[in-house]
Amino acid sequence: MTTSTKKIIIFIGPPGSGKGTQAKKIAEKYHYYHLSTGDILRNLDKNSQSLTSEDIKVLDFMKKGELVPDADIIDLVKNAFTRFYNNRGVVLDGAIRNIEQAETMQKFFEAQNLLKEIVVIDIYLSDEQALDRLSKRQVCPNCGYIVSGEESKKNLTVCPRCSHQLKARADDSPEIIKKRITQQGNVALEPIREFYKKLGILRGVDGNQAVSDVARAIEENICS
Ligand code: B4P
């Protein structure tokens, strides 16, 4: 890590572009906190006995492939950020999915005098490629491991990390994938890209290359 490595790395990109795959790598390498809104929601779902009626309503949006309401997501992101940033660095993975979320979080960072720390990494992938990847995605429900494109050719059935049975994610059924790509794909991303482009903090990376090449391209873009 150099002194100019940004401390707030925001990943945007269509569902399946590899935000989670790459955010985990960066967080591990730089010892940053990995703030994945998708993972936080899925973990909440695992503790089904202690769910409030409000939690159940929120999770229902995710299960249907819809965006969770902004107020809930923004609270969740601000709380996790405040808890874990602490001069350590945070990777925001999927935390920004519409213009309202982008604007609100930008004001939040501004109020904390952190604007200079932000870089936004846009992982490009066509909606067609995203559809193909999500239809094949396998994850470990125990440790959250995402089977890579290369590993998926080996037809793994258990997690290479913890040996738990691998599964497709509950929101990776064909019908829900299509809905997510319509609502969160490249058309929906355009206003967010425009917003960050105008601020001069958007960096694009081609997501249609090997995981290690995408990672290398990201690293070239997280230093000022
Ligand atoms: P997420 O969990 O964030 O998932 P995602 O966008 O579908 O996938 P991601 O881009 O992380 O792709 P991955 O690395 O897995 O969101 C789930 C849901 O939570 C949302 O639909 C929504 O309901 C809710 N939610 C979350 N945040 C929200 C917000 N801010 N506002 C409102 N609602 C919100 O990679 C995909 C696949 O591709 C994997 O199989 C992987 O192995 C493979 N892959 C990755 N990189 C590859 C490469 N370079 N080559 C080949 N394959 C690759």
mmCIF file of C-alpha atoms and ligand atoms in Angstrom:
data_model
loop_
_atom_site.group_PDB
_atom_site.id
_atom_site.type_symbol
_atom_site.label_atom_id
_atom_site.label_comp_id
_atom_site.label_asym_id
_atom_site.label_seq_id
_atom_site.Cartn_x
_atom_site.Cartn_y
_atom_site.Cartn_z
ATOM 1 C CA MET A 1 0.000 0.000 0.000
ATOM 2 C CA THR A 2 1.292 3.500 -0.806
ATOM 3 C CA THR A 3 0.462 6.645 1.127
ATOM 4 C CA SER A 4 -1.779 7.702 -1.763
ATOM 5 C CA THR A 5 -3.949 4.566 -1.781
ATOM 6 C CA LYS A 6 -7.558 5.710 -1.428
ATOM 7 C CA LYS A 7 -9.283 4.719 1.800
ATOM 8 C CA ILE A 8 -12.853 4.642 0.467
ATOM 9 C CA ILE A 9 -13.234 2.379 -2.554
ATOM 10 C CA ILE A 10 -16.742 2.233 -4.003
ATOM 11 C CA PHE A 11 -17.519 -0.602 -6.423
ATOM 12 C CA ILE A 12 -20.334 -0.167 -8.907
ATOM 13 C CA GLY A 13 -21.319 -2.425 -11.821
ATOM 14 C CA PRO A 14 -24.243 -4.573 -12.944
ATOM 15 C CA PRO A 15 -25.242 -7.612 -10.870
ATOM 16 C CA GLY A 16 -22.690 -10.332 -11.580
ATOM 17 C CA SER A 17 -19.963 -7.958 -12.766
ATOM 18 C CA GLY A 18 -17.696 -9.259 -10.003
ATOM 19 C CA LYS A 19 -18.056 -6.547 -7.349
ATOM 20 C CA GLY A 20 -18.070 -9.108 -4.530
ATOM 21 C CA THR A 21 -15.230 -11.154 -6.044
ATOM 22 C CA GLN A 22 -12.969 -8.118 -6.393
ATOM 23 C CA ALA A 23 -14.002 -6.300 -3.211
ATOM 24 C CA LYS A 24 -13.011 -9.346 -1.149
ATOM 25 C CA LYS A 25 -9.566 -9.401 -2.777
ATOM 26 C CA ILE A 26 -8.894 -5.706 -2.200
ATOM 27 C CA ALA A 27 -10.166 -5.830 1.388
ATOM 28 C CA GLU A 28 -7.938 -8.822 2.178
ATOM 29 C CA LYS A 29 -4.854 -7.344 0.562
ATOM 30 C CA TYR A 30 -5.128 -3.866 2.113
ATOM 31 C CA HIS A 31 -6.772 -4.960 5.396
ATOM 32 C CA TYR A 32 -9.786 -2.791 4.630
ATOM 33 C CA TYR A 33 -13.283 -3.499 5.899
ATOM 34 C CA HIS A 34 -15.446 -5.194 3.238
ATOM 35 C CA LEU A 35 -18.825 -3.486 3.395
ATOM 36 C CA SER A 36 -21.095 -5.619 1.189
ATOM 37 C CA THR A 37 -24.740 -4.633 1.480
ATOM 38 C CA GLY A 38 -25.719 -7.944 -0.171
ATOM 39 C CA ASP A 39 -23.748 -9.938 2.437
ATOM 40 C CA ILE A 40 -25.142 -7.896 5.332
ATOM 41 C CA LEU A 41 -28.689 -8.564 4.106
ATOM 42 C CA ARG A 42 -28.027 -12.296 3.583
ATOM 43 C CA ASN A 43 -26.448 -12.576 7.059
ATOM 44 C CA LEU A 44 -29.498 -10.933 8.535
ATOM 45 C CA ASP A 45 -31.592 -13.545 6.785
ATOM 46 C CA LYS A 46 -29.536 -16.363 8.385
ATOM 47 C CA ASN A 47 -30.621 -15.262 11.877
ATOM 48 C CA SER A 48 -34.248 -15.854 11.015
ATOM 49 C CA GLN A 49 -35.332 -16.426 14.645
ATOM 50 C CA SER A 50 -34.446 -12.905 15.743
ATOM 51 C CA LEU A 51 -35.922 -11.059 12.737
ATOM 52 C CA THR A 52 -38.293 -8.150 13.346
ATOM 53 C CA SER A 53 -41.288 -7.606 11.050
ATOM 54 C CA GLU A 54 -39.373 -4.664 9.547
ATOM 55 C CA ASP A 55 -36.364 -6.951 8.780
ATOM 56 C CA ILE A 56 -38.672 -9.457 7.093
ATOM 57 C CA LYS A 57 -40.134 -6.719 4.883
ATOM 58 C CA VAL A 58 -36.643 -5.508 3.903
ATOM 59 C CA LEU A 59 -35.408 -9.029 3.072
ATOM 60 C CA ASP A 60 -38.458 -9.681 0.973
ATOM 61 C CA PHE A 61 -37.302 -7.000 -1.504
ATOM 62 C CA MET A 62 -33.931 -8.714 -1.893
ATOM 63 C CA LYS A 63 -35.477 -12.157 -2.330
ATOM 64 C CA LYS A 64 -37.735 -10.842 -5.094
ATOM 65 C CA GLY A 65 -34.701 -9.314 -6.861
ATOM 66 C CA GLU A 66 -35.780 -5.754 -6.103
ATOM 67 C CA LEU A 67 -33.812 -2.933 -4.572
ATOM 68 C CA VAL A 68 -34.201 -2.662 -0.828
ATOM 69 C CA PRO A 69 -35.679 0.784 0.082
ATOM 70 C CA ASP A 70 -33.098 3.579 0.217
ATOM 71 C CA ALA A 71 -33.761 4.573 3.816
ATOM 72 C CA ASP A 72 -32.954 1.056 5.049
ATOM 73 C CA ILE A 73 -29.845 0.643 2.913
ATOM 74 C CA ILE A 74 -28.505 4.097 3.735
ATOM 75 C CA ASP A 75 -28.901 3.521 7.489
ATOM 76 C CA LEU A 76 -27.183 0.181 7.168
ATOM 77 C CA VAL A 77 -24.265 1.594 5.134
ATOM 78 C CA LYS A 78 -23.745 4.645 7.356
ATOM 79 C CA ASN A 79 -23.792 2.520 10.514
ATOM 80 C CA ALA A 80 -21.344 -0.065 9.190
ATOM 81 C CA PHE A 81 -19.079 2.628 7.764
ATOM 82 C CA THR A 82 -18.998 4.599 11.022
ATOM 83 C CA ARG A 83 -18.253 1.441 12.969
ATOM 84 C CA PHE A 84 -15.442 0.146 10.808
ATOM 85 C CA TYR A 85 -13.804 3.043 8.928
ATOM 86 C CA ASN A 86 -11.727 4.398 11.782
ATOM 87 C CA ASN A 87 -8.812 5.349 9.514
ATOM 88 C CA ARG A 88 -8.599 1.771 8.324
ATOM 89 C CA GLY A 89 -10.206 1.949 4.881
ATOM 90 C CA VAL A 90 -13.468 0.537 3.604
ATOM 91 C CA VAL A 91 -14.468 -1.176 0.356
ATOM 92 C CA LEU A 92 -18.119 -0.463 -0.423
ATOM 93 C CA ASP A 93 -19.413 -3.370 -2.490
ATOM 94 C CA GLY A 94 -22.813 -2.794 -4.103
ATOM 95 C CA ALA A 95 -23.680 -0.161 -1.508
ATOM 96 C CA ILE A 96 -24.588 2.380 -4.221
ATOM 97 C CA ARG A 97 -27.275 1.245 -6.676
ATOM 98 C CA ASN A 98 -29.202 4.395 -7.513
ATOM 99 C CA ILE A 99 -28.631 8.127 -7.728
ATOM 100 C CA GLU A 100 -30.317 8.838 -4.378
ATOM 101 C CA GLN A 101 -27.915 6.506 -2.590
ATOM 102 C CA ALA A 102 -24.947 8.050 -4.452
ATOM 103 C CA GLU A 103 -25.948 11.617 -3.517
ATOM 104 C CA THR A 104 -26.763 10.823 0.098
ATOM 105 C CA MET A 105 -23.504 8.967 0.714
ATOM 106 C CA GLN A 106 -21.508 11.716 -1.000
ATOM 107 C CA LYS A 107 -22.999 14.272 1.431
ATOM 108 C CA PHE A 108 -22.238 11.925 4.313
ATOM 109 C CA PHE A 109 -18.568 11.652 3.273
ATOM 110 C CA GLU A 110 -18.379 15.401 2.717
ATOM 111 C CA ALA A 111 -19.662 16.070 6.244
ATOM 112 C CA GLN A 112 -16.793 13.926 7.533
ATOM 113 C CA ASN A 113 -14.227 15.684 5.377
ATOM 114 C CA LEU A 114 -13.450 12.466 3.492
ATOM 115 C CA LEU A 115 -14.062 13.482 -0.133
ATOM 116 C CA LYS A 116 -10.366 13.214 -1.030
ATOM 117 C CA GLU A 117 -10.352 9.560 0.065
ATOM 118 C CA ILE A 118 -12.956 8.343 -2.457
ATOM 119 C CA VAL A 119 -12.440 6.455 -5.701
ATOM 120 C CA VAL A 120 -15.285 4.780 -7.588
ATOM 121 C CA ILE A 121 -14.473 1.630 -9.568
ATOM 122 C CA ASP A 122 -16.973 0.847 -12.294
ATOM 123 C CA ILE A 123 -16.666 -2.792 -13.391
ATOM 124 C CA TYR A 124 -17.980 -2.937 -16.954
ATOM 125 C CA LEU A 125 -19.849 -6.001 -18.123
ATOM 126 C CA SER A 126 -22.684 -6.263 -20.631
ATOM 127 C CA ASP A 127 -26.103 -7.294 -19.338
ATOM 128 C CA GLU A 128 -25.856 -10.451 -21.486
ATOM 129 C CA GLN A 129 -22.551 -11.467 -19.905
ATOM 130 C CA ALA A 130 -23.957 -10.695 -16.452
ATOM 131 C CA LEU A 131 -26.939 -12.941 -17.135
ATOM 132 C CA ASP A 132 -24.661 -15.783 -18.189
ATOM 133 C CA ARG A 133 -22.444 -15.468 -15.083
ATOM 134 C CA LEU A 134 -25.252 -15.244 -12.571
ATOM 135 C CA SER A 135 -26.933 -18.310 -14.052
ATOM 136 C CA LYS A 136 -23.740 -20.255 -13.222
ATOM 137 C CA ARG A 137 -22.761 -18.607 -9.914
ATOM 138 C CA GLN A 138 -22.074 -20.945 -7.001
ATOM 139 C CA VAL A 139 -21.405 -19.684 -3.497
ATOM 140 C CA CYS A 140 -20.650 -21.192 -0.113
ATOM 141 C CA PRO A 141 -23.568 -20.527 2.259
ATOM 142 C CA ASN A 142 -21.200 -21.098 5.197
ATOM 143 C CA CYS A 143 -18.180 -18.812 4.554
ATOM 144 C CA GLY A 144 -19.425 -16.705 1.616
ATOM 145 C CA TYR A 145 -16.761 -17.942 -0.829
ATOM 146 C CA ILE A 146 -17.677 -17.210 -4.475
ATOM 147 C CA VAL A 147 -16.513 -19.901 -6.899
ATOM 148 C CA SER A 148 -14.416 -18.193 -9.574
ATOM 149 C CA GLY A 149 -15.000 -18.518 -13.316
ATOM 150 C CA GLU A 150 -11.891 -20.715 -13.612
ATOM 151 C CA GLU A 151 -12.878 -22.964 -10.691
ATOM 152 C CA SER A 152 -16.399 -23.393 -12.000
ATOM 153 C CA LYS A 153 -14.954 -25.407 -14.910
ATOM 154 C CA LYS A 154 -13.934 -28.059 -12.356
ATOM 155 C CA ASN A 155 -17.593 -28.700 -11.418
ATOM 156 C CA LEU A 156 -16.886 -28.307 -7.708
ATOM 157 C CA THR A 157 -19.605 -29.460 -5.306
ATOM 158 C CA VAL A 158 -17.972 -28.404 -2.027
ATOM 159 C CA CYS A 159 -16.316 -25.161 -0.964
ATOM 160 C CA PRO A 160 -12.520 -25.170 -1.553
ATOM 161 C CA ARG A 161 -12.112 -23.173 1.682
ATOM 162 C CA CYS A 162 -14.382 -24.828 4.254
ATOM 163 C CA SER A 163 -15.720 -27.969 2.480
ATOM 164 C CA HIS A 164 -19.352 -26.922 2.963
ATOM 165 C CA GLN A 165 -21.817 -27.867 0.184
ATOM 166 C CA LEU A 166 -21.857 -25.161 -2.536
ATOM 167 C CA LYS A 167 -25.171 -23.705 -3.685
ATOM 168 C CA ALA A 168 -26.687 -21.265 -6.137
ATOM 169 C CA ARG A 169 -27.763 -18.116 -4.325
ATOM 170 C CA ALA A 170 -31.478 -17.856 -3.550
ATOM 171 C CA ASP A 171 -31.777 -14.738 -5.757
ATOM 172 C CA ASP A 172 -30.037 -16.453 -8.702
ATOM 173 C CA SER A 173 -33.114 -18.138 -10.169
ATOM 174 C CA PRO A 174 -33.579 -17.315 -13.901
ATOM 175 C CA GLU A 175 -36.649 -15.142 -13.329
ATOM 176 C CA ILE A 176 -35.074 -13.119 -10.502
ATOM 177 C CA ILE A 177 -31.757 -12.705 -12.325
ATOM 178 C CA LYS A 178 -33.630 -11.146 -15.276
ATOM 179 C CA LYS A 179 -35.480 -8.789 -12.966
ATOM 180 C CA ARG A 180 -32.260 -7.718 -11.225
ATOM 181 C CA ILE A 181 -30.519 -7.056 -14.515
ATOM 182 C CA THR A 182 -33.451 -4.946 -15.705
ATOM 183 C CA GLN A 183 -33.541 -2.934 -12.480
ATOM 184 C CA GLN A 184 -29.834 -2.794 -11.604
ATOM 185 C CA GLY A 185 -28.087 -3.354 -14.949
ATOM 186 C CA ASN A 186 -26.318 -0.965 -17.313
ATOM 187 C CA VAL A 187 -29.330 1.248 -18.102
ATOM 188 C CA ALA A 188 -29.994 1.831 -14.400
ATOM 189 C CA LEU A 189 -26.299 2.518 -13.786
ATOM 190 C CA GLU A 190 -25.984 5.387 -16.288
ATOM 191 C CA PRO A 191 -27.109 8.239 -13.967
ATOM 192 C CA ILE A 192 -24.761 6.959 -11.235
ATOM 193 C CA ARG A 193 -21.854 6.847 -13.681
ATOM 194 C CA GLU A 194 -22.671 10.398 -14.827
ATOM 195 C CA PHE A 195 -22.793 11.616 -11.217
ATOM 196 C CA TYR A 196 -19.353 10.244 -10.343
ATOM 197 C CA LYS A 197 -17.880 11.169 -13.725
ATOM 198 C CA LYS A 198 -18.790 14.828 -13.109
ATOM 199 C CA LEU A 199 -17.036 14.645 -9.738
ATOM 200 C CA GLY A 200 -13.914 13.276 -11.475
ATOM 201 C CA ILE A 201 -13.671 10.177 -9.266
ATOM 202 C CA LEU A 202 -14.943 7.459 -11.627
ATOM 203 C CA ARG A 203 -12.493 4.838 -12.926
ATOM 204 C CA GLY A 204 -13.665 2.192 -15.407
ATOM 205 C CA VAL A 205 -12.314 -1.353 -15.476
ATOM 206 C CA ASP A 206 -13.140 -4.071 -18.026
ATOM 207 C CA GLY A 207 -14.858 -6.844 -16.056
ATOM 208 C CA ASN A 208 -14.735 -9.262 -18.976
ATOM 209 C CA GLN A 209 -11.225 -10.583 -18.348
ATOM 210 C CA ALA A 210 -9.688 -13.101 -15.961
ATOM 211 C CA VAL A 211 -10.291 -12.356 -12.266
ATOM 212 C CA SER A 212 -6.554 -11.670 -11.727
ATOM 213 C CA ASP A 213 -6.476 -9.209 -14.654
ATOM 214 C CA VAL A 214 -9.524 -7.351 -13.370
ATOM 215 C CA ALA A 215 -7.829 -7.196 -9.942
ATOM 216 C CA ARG A 216 -4.639 -5.785 -11.474
ATOM 217 C CA ALA A 217 -6.601 -3.115 -13.366
ATOM 218 C CA ILE A 218 -8.433 -2.137 -10.177
ATOM 219 C CA GLU A 219 -5.199 -1.784 -8.236
ATOM 220 C CA GLU A 220 -3.826 0.542 -10.891
ATOM 221 C CA ASN A 221 -6.821 2.785 -10.248
ATOM 222 C CA ILE A 222 -7.038 2.994 -6.481
ATOM 223 C CA CYS A 223 -4.035 5.231 -5.997
ATOM 224 C CA SER A 224 -4.156 8.929 -6.755
HETATM 225 P P1 B4P B 1 -25.033 -8.495 -4.231
HETATM 226 O O1 B4P B 1 -24.832 -9.521 -3.211
HETATM 227 O O2 B4P B 1 -24.175 -7.270 -4.113
HETATM 228 O O3 B4P B 1 -24.710 -9.251 -5.606
HETATM 229 P P2 B4P B 1 -24.521 -8.999 -7.160
HETATM 230 O O4 B4P B 1 -24.607 -7.535 -7.488
HETATM 231 O O5 B4P B 1 -25.490 -9.931 -7.796
HETATM 232 O O6 B4P B 1 -23.125 -9.616 -7.622
HETATM 233 P P3 B4P B 1 -21.615 -9.163 -7.787
HETATM 234 O O7 B4P B 1 -21.397 -8.044 -8.749
HETATM 235 O O8 B4P B 1 -21.062 -8.975 -6.410
HETATM 236 O O9 B4P B 1 -20.963 -10.446 -8.502
HETATM 237 P P4 B4P B 1 -20.003 -11.651 -8.009
HETATM 238 O O10 B4P B 1 -18.679 -11.144 -7.526
HETATM 239 O O11 B4P B 1 -20.762 -12.567 -7.131
HETATM 240 O O12 B4P B 1 -26.585 -7.987 -4.219
HETATM 241 C C1 B4P B 1 -27.700 -8.820 -3.951
HETATM 242 C C2 B4P B 1 -29.024 -8.061 -3.709
HETATM 243 O O13 B4P B 1 -28.982 -7.289 -2.452
HETATM 244 C C3 B4P B 1 -29.469 -7.023 -4.727
HETATM 245 O O14 B4P B 1 -30.103 -7.633 -5.853
HETATM 246 C C4 B4P B 1 -30.471 -6.172 -3.882
HETATM 247 O O15 B4P B 1 -31.731 -6.790 -3.742
HETATM 248 C C5 B4P B 1 -29.833 -6.123 -2.516
HETATM 249 N N1 B4P B 1 -29.009 -4.903 -2.356
HETATM 250 C C6 B4P B 1 -27.674 -4.910 -2.169
HETATM 251 N N2 B4P B 1 -27.196 -3.646 -2.110
HETATM 252 C C7 B4P B 1 -28.265 -2.804 -2.266
HETATM 253 C C8 B4P B 1 -28.411 -1.390 -2.340
HETATM 254 N N3 B4P B 1 -27.367 -0.557 -2.238
HETATM 255 N N4 B4P B 1 -29.648 -0.854 -2.509
HETATM 256 C C9 B4P B 1 -30.718 -1.653 -2.599
HETATM 257 N N5 B4P B 1 -30.651 -3.013 -2.568
HETATM 258 C C10 B4P B 1 -29.429 -3.609 -2.414
HETATM 259 O O16 B4P B 1 -19.706 -12.376 -9.413
HETATM 260 C C11 B4P B 1 -20.739 -13.008 -10.138
HETATM 261 C C12 B4P B 1 -20.274 -14.310 -10.768
HETATM 262 O O17 B4P B 1 -19.301 -14.054 -11.772
HETATM 263 C C13 B4P B 1 -19.598 -15.290 -9.790
HETATM 264 O O18 B4P B 1 -20.005 -16.590 -10.107
HETATM 265 C C14 B4P B 1 -18.105 -15.105 -10.035
HETATM 266 O O19 B4P B 1 -17.347 -16.280 -9.779
HETATM 267 C C15 B4P B 1 -18.091 -14.773 -11.512
HETATM 268 N N6 B4P B 1 -16.995 -13.896 -11.866
HETATM 269 C C16 B4P B 1 -16.593 -12.762 -11.192
HETATM 270 N N7 B4P B 1 -15.558 -12.191 -11.848
HETATM 271 C C17 B4P B 1 -15.333 -12.967 -12.972
HETATM 272 C C18 B4P B 1 -14.402 -12.886 -14.072
HETATM 273 N N8 B4P B 1 -13.503 -11.896 -14.165
HETATM 274 N N9 B4P B 1 -14.472 -13.840 -15.038
HETATM 275 C C19 B4P B 1 -15.367 -14.852 -14.967
HETATM 276 N N10 B4P B 1 -16.283 -14.985 -13.953
HETATM 277 C C20 B4P B 1 -16.249 -14.041 -12.972
#
